[in-house]
Amino acid sequence: MVTQKPKKGNLLVAEPSLTGDVSFNRSVVLIAEHNDEGSVGFILNKPLDYTICDLVSDITIPFQVFNGGPVEQDNLYFIHKVPELIENSVEISDGIFWGGNFEKTIKLINNGIITEQDIRFFLGYSGWGISQLDQELSSKSWVVLPNEYESSILEKSSNAFWKEKMVELGGDYLLWSNSPENPSLN
């Protein structure tokens, strides 16, 4: 098992023991911020049944929206890899950026300049208070991994992302990669 201290830009992969956790079961989370005040991240592999057009009437192209986490699920967030187009964005790491000028982003999407490969929208985010994430790591709720995908992480959108990480981790994790989402139904 890979264990390291979490930092901005890392991935959190839910341990199989989180089965039954409504928000984080089989989740892969990108850590967007990690400091002495807490951590913020976005679940990468939980697509919702909404498109951005359902939520923002000014956007005409139906990009998929993802469940970013259980906090502030009535707010829309986005990460992207085009900071040269979206000013005021904050670098997470390795070519991935968070937020920026939303009005300009809408225009760039509608004009076809920003594609779905450039940006990912989320309802809500995942948040941890001071030392809360450290406690969850101590209780073996998460595996911390580097983001080896860099900006191509936006292409990792399917529910199979968690399974891929279990296979890569190998060992006992390999057994969990093919288990049903709710093992009690097996």
GROMACS .gro file of C-alpha atoms in nm:
model
  186
    1MET     CA    1   0.000   0.000   0.000
    2VAL     CA    2   0.119   0.350  -0.080
    3THR     CA    3   0.105   0.585   0.215
    4GLN     CA    4   0.211   0.945   0.217
    5LYS     CA    5   0.102   1.269   0.374
    6PRO     CA    6  -0.177   1.436   0.177
    7LYS     CA    7  -0.097   1.750  -0.015
    8LYS     CA    8  -0.263   1.970  -0.270
    9GLY     CA    9  -0.283   1.786  -0.602
   10ASN     CA   10  -0.282   1.431  -0.454
   11LEU     CA   11  -0.556   1.177  -0.502
   12LEU     CA   12  -0.751   1.021  -0.218
   13VAL     CA   13  -0.874   0.673  -0.305
   14ALA     CA   14  -1.148   0.542  -0.080
   15GLU     CA   15  -1.054   0.226   0.106
   16PRO     CA   16  -1.292  -0.066   0.050
   17SER     CA   17  -1.390  -0.027   0.417
   18LEU     CA   18  -1.590   0.284   0.318
   19THR     CA   19  -1.855   0.057   0.166
   20GLY     CA   20  -2.189   0.195   0.274
   21ASP     CA   21  -2.066   0.555   0.302
   22VAL     CA   22  -2.315   0.732   0.078
   23SER     CA   23  -2.077   1.011  -0.025
   24PHE     CA   24  -1.742   0.840  -0.052
   25ASN     CA   25  -1.801   0.472  -0.132
   26ARG     CA   26  -1.564   0.389  -0.423
   27SER     CA   27  -1.457   0.753  -0.461
   28VAL     CA   28  -1.142   0.902  -0.606
   29VAL     CA   29  -1.096   1.259  -0.480
   30LEU     CA   30  -0.857   1.524  -0.614
   31ILE     CA   31  -0.725   1.735  -0.325
   32ALA     CA   32  -0.762   2.098  -0.440
   33GLU     CA   33  -0.641   2.256  -0.114
   34HIS     CA   34  -0.466   2.119   0.193
   35ASN     CA   35  -0.331   2.342   0.467
   36ASP     CA   36  -0.339   2.398   0.844
   37GLU     CA   37  -0.707   2.499   0.827
   38GLY     CA   38  -0.827   2.183   0.651
   39SER     CA   39  -0.868   2.025   0.311
   40VAL     CA   40  -1.092   2.066   0.007
   41GLY     CA   41  -1.132   1.820  -0.278
   42PHE     CA   42  -1.359   1.707  -0.558
   43ILE     CA   43  -1.483   1.353  -0.624
   44LEU     CA   44  -1.372   1.275  -0.980
   45ASN     CA   45  -1.570   0.961  -1.056
   46LYS     CA   46  -1.931   1.028  -0.955
   47PRO     CA   47  -2.119   1.166  -1.258
   48LEU     CA   48  -2.466   1.303  -1.190
   49ASP     CA   49  -2.775   1.284  -1.408
   50TYR     CA   50  -2.740   1.655  -1.486
   51THR     CA   51  -2.564   1.854  -1.751
   52ILE     CA   52  -2.438   2.205  -1.700
   53CYS     CA   53  -2.728   2.329  -1.918
   54ASP     CA   54  -2.972   2.198  -1.656
   55LEU     CA   55  -2.807   2.418  -1.394
   56VAL     CA   56  -2.687   2.725  -1.584
   57SER     CA   57  -2.934   2.840  -1.848
   58ASP     CA   58  -2.673   3.064  -2.015
   59ILE     CA   59  -2.465   2.759  -2.114
   60THR     CA   60  -2.582   2.590  -2.433
   61ILE     CA   61  -2.346   2.290  -2.448
   62PRO     CA   62  -2.443   1.993  -2.226
   63PHE     CA   63  -2.123   1.913  -2.033
   64GLN     CA   64  -2.157   1.641  -1.768
   65VAL     CA   65  -2.178   1.753  -1.403
   66PHE     CA   66  -2.023   1.548  -1.121
   67ASN     CA   67  -2.094   1.509  -0.751
   68GLY     CA   68  -1.798   1.693  -0.598
   69GLY     CA   69  -1.882   1.588  -0.244
   70PRO     CA   70  -2.133   1.630   0.037
   71VAL     CA   71  -2.053   1.993   0.125
   72GLU     CA   72  -2.249   2.284  -0.030
   73GLN     CA   73  -2.419   2.068  -0.292
   74ASP     CA   74  -2.625   2.365  -0.404
   75ASN     CA   75  -2.308   2.538  -0.531
   76LEU     CA   76  -2.131   2.480  -0.860
   77TYR     CA   77  -1.750   2.445  -0.878
   78PHE     CA   78  -1.512   2.369  -1.159
   79ILE     CA   79  -1.158   2.259  -1.227
   80HIS     CA   80  -0.984   2.299  -1.562
   81LYS     CA   81  -0.659   2.292  -1.754
   82VAL     CA   82  -0.687   2.622  -1.944
   83PRO     CA   83  -0.566   2.899  -1.709
   84GLU     CA   84  -0.457   3.104  -2.007
   85LEU     CA   85  -0.827   3.131  -2.101
   86ILE     CA   86  -0.983   3.156  -1.754
   87GLU     CA   87  -0.829   3.432  -1.547
   88ASN     CA   88  -0.833   3.432  -1.167
   89SER     CA   89  -0.802   3.055  -1.148
   90VAL     CA   90  -0.592   2.895  -0.876
   91GLU     CA   91  -0.338   2.626  -0.958
   92ILE     CA   92  -0.395   2.298  -0.778
   93SER     CA   93  -0.090   2.128  -0.933
   94ASP     CA   94   0.051   1.978  -1.249
   95GLY     CA   95  -0.157   2.182  -1.493
   96ILE     CA   96  -0.488   2.155  -1.305
   97PHE     CA   97  -0.662   2.474  -1.192
   98TRP     CA   98  -0.963   2.555  -0.977
   99GLY     CA   99  -1.227   2.819  -1.054
  100GLY     CA  100  -1.180   3.154  -1.221
  101ASN     CA  101  -1.390   3.407  -1.409
  102PHE     CA  102  -1.721   3.223  -1.452
  103GLU     CA  103  -1.883   3.474  -1.690
  104LYS     CA  104  -1.590   3.445  -1.929
  105THR     CA  105  -1.595   3.066  -1.890
  106ILE     CA  106  -1.960   3.058  -2.003
  107LYS     CA  107  -1.874   3.255  -2.318
  108LEU     CA  108  -1.574   3.034  -2.395
  109ILE     CA  109  -1.785   2.718  -2.360
  110ASN     CA  110  -2.068   2.851  -2.576
  111ASN     CA  111  -1.818   2.957  -2.844
  112GLY     CA  112  -1.661   2.610  -2.848
  113ILE     CA  113  -1.324   2.737  -2.726
  114ILE     CA  114  -1.339   2.535  -2.403
  115THR     CA  115  -1.433   2.169  -2.454
  116GLU     CA  116  -1.544   1.904  -2.208
  117GLN     CA  117  -1.185   1.772  -2.212
  118ASP     CA  118  -1.071   2.109  -2.068
  119ILE     CA  119  -1.309   2.149  -1.775
  120ARG     CA  120  -1.505   1.951  -1.514
  121PHE     CA  121  -1.808   2.085  -1.323
  122PHE     CA  122  -1.911   1.971  -0.975
  123LEU     CA  123  -2.207   2.021  -0.748
  124GLY     CA  124  -2.062   2.046  -0.400
  125TYR     CA  125  -1.718   1.963  -0.272
  126SER     CA  126  -1.548   1.736  -0.022
  127GLY     CA  127  -1.421   1.914   0.286
  128TRP     CA  128  -1.229   1.821   0.598
  129GLY     CA  129  -1.168   2.039   0.903
  130ILE     CA  130  -0.839   2.080   1.086
  131SER     CA  131  -0.679   1.734   1.127
  132GLN     CA  132  -1.005   1.559   1.021
  133LEU     CA  133  -0.842   1.414   0.708
  134ASP     CA  134  -0.542   1.300   0.914
  135GLN     CA  135  -0.781   1.116   1.147
  136GLU     CA  136  -0.953   0.949   0.851
  137LEU     CA  137  -0.613   0.847   0.713
  138SER     CA  138  -0.516   0.704   1.053
  139SER     CA  139  -0.836   0.498   1.056
  140LYS     CA  140  -0.748   0.366   0.709
  141SER     CA  141  -1.039   0.530   0.524
  142TRP     CA  142  -0.822   0.657   0.238
  143VAL     CA  143  -0.509   0.579   0.041
  144VAL     CA  144  -0.313   0.888  -0.066
  145LEU     CA  145  -0.159   0.865  -0.413
  146PRO     CA  146   0.021   1.112  -0.636
  147ASN     CA  147  -0.174   1.243  -0.935
  148GLU     CA  148   0.027   1.067  -1.204
  149TYR     CA  149  -0.221   1.181  -1.469
  150GLU     CA  150  -0.148   1.553  -1.424
  151SER     CA  151  -0.390   1.757  -1.640
  152SER     CA  152  -0.526   1.446  -1.815
  153ILE     CA  153  -0.700   1.362  -1.485
  154LEU     CA  154  -1.008   1.530  -1.635
  155GLU     CA  155  -1.041   1.236  -1.872
  156LYS     CA  156  -1.084   0.998  -1.576
  157SER     CA  157  -1.458   1.029  -1.543
  158SER     CA  158  -1.606   0.684  -1.527
  159ASN     CA  159  -1.717   0.485  -1.226
  160ALA     CA  160  -1.437   0.241  -1.322
  161PHE     CA  161  -1.168   0.485  -1.199
  162TRP     CA  162  -1.186   0.348  -0.843
  163LYS     CA  163  -1.161  -0.008  -0.971
  164GLU     CA  164  -0.855   0.087  -1.180
  165LYS     CA  165  -0.686   0.227  -0.868
  166MET     CA  166  -0.765  -0.094  -0.672
  167VAL     CA  167  -0.604  -0.303  -0.948
  168GLU     CA  168  -0.297  -0.076  -0.950
  169LEU     CA  169  -0.261  -0.103  -0.572
  170GLY     CA  170  -0.269  -0.484  -0.604
  171GLY     CA  171  -0.254  -0.728  -0.315
  172ASP     CA  172  -0.572  -0.737  -0.108
  173TYR     CA  173  -0.705  -0.440  -0.304
  174LEU     CA  174  -0.718  -0.657  -0.615
  175LEU     CA  175  -0.985  -0.872  -0.449
  176TRP     CA  176  -1.203  -0.563  -0.395
  177SER     CA  177  -1.172  -0.447  -0.755
  178ASN     CA  178  -1.431  -0.700  -0.872
  179SER     CA  179  -1.660  -0.695  -0.571
  180PRO     CA  180  -2.014  -0.564  -0.607
  181GLU     CA  181  -2.075  -0.208  -0.494
  182ASN     CA  182  -2.274  -0.341  -0.200
  183PRO     CA  183  -2.106  -0.672  -0.098
  184SER     CA  184  -2.406  -0.767   0.119
  185LEU     CA  185  -2.609  -0.808  -0.200
  186ASN     CA  186  -2.367  -1.067  -0.335
   0.00000   0.00000   0.00000
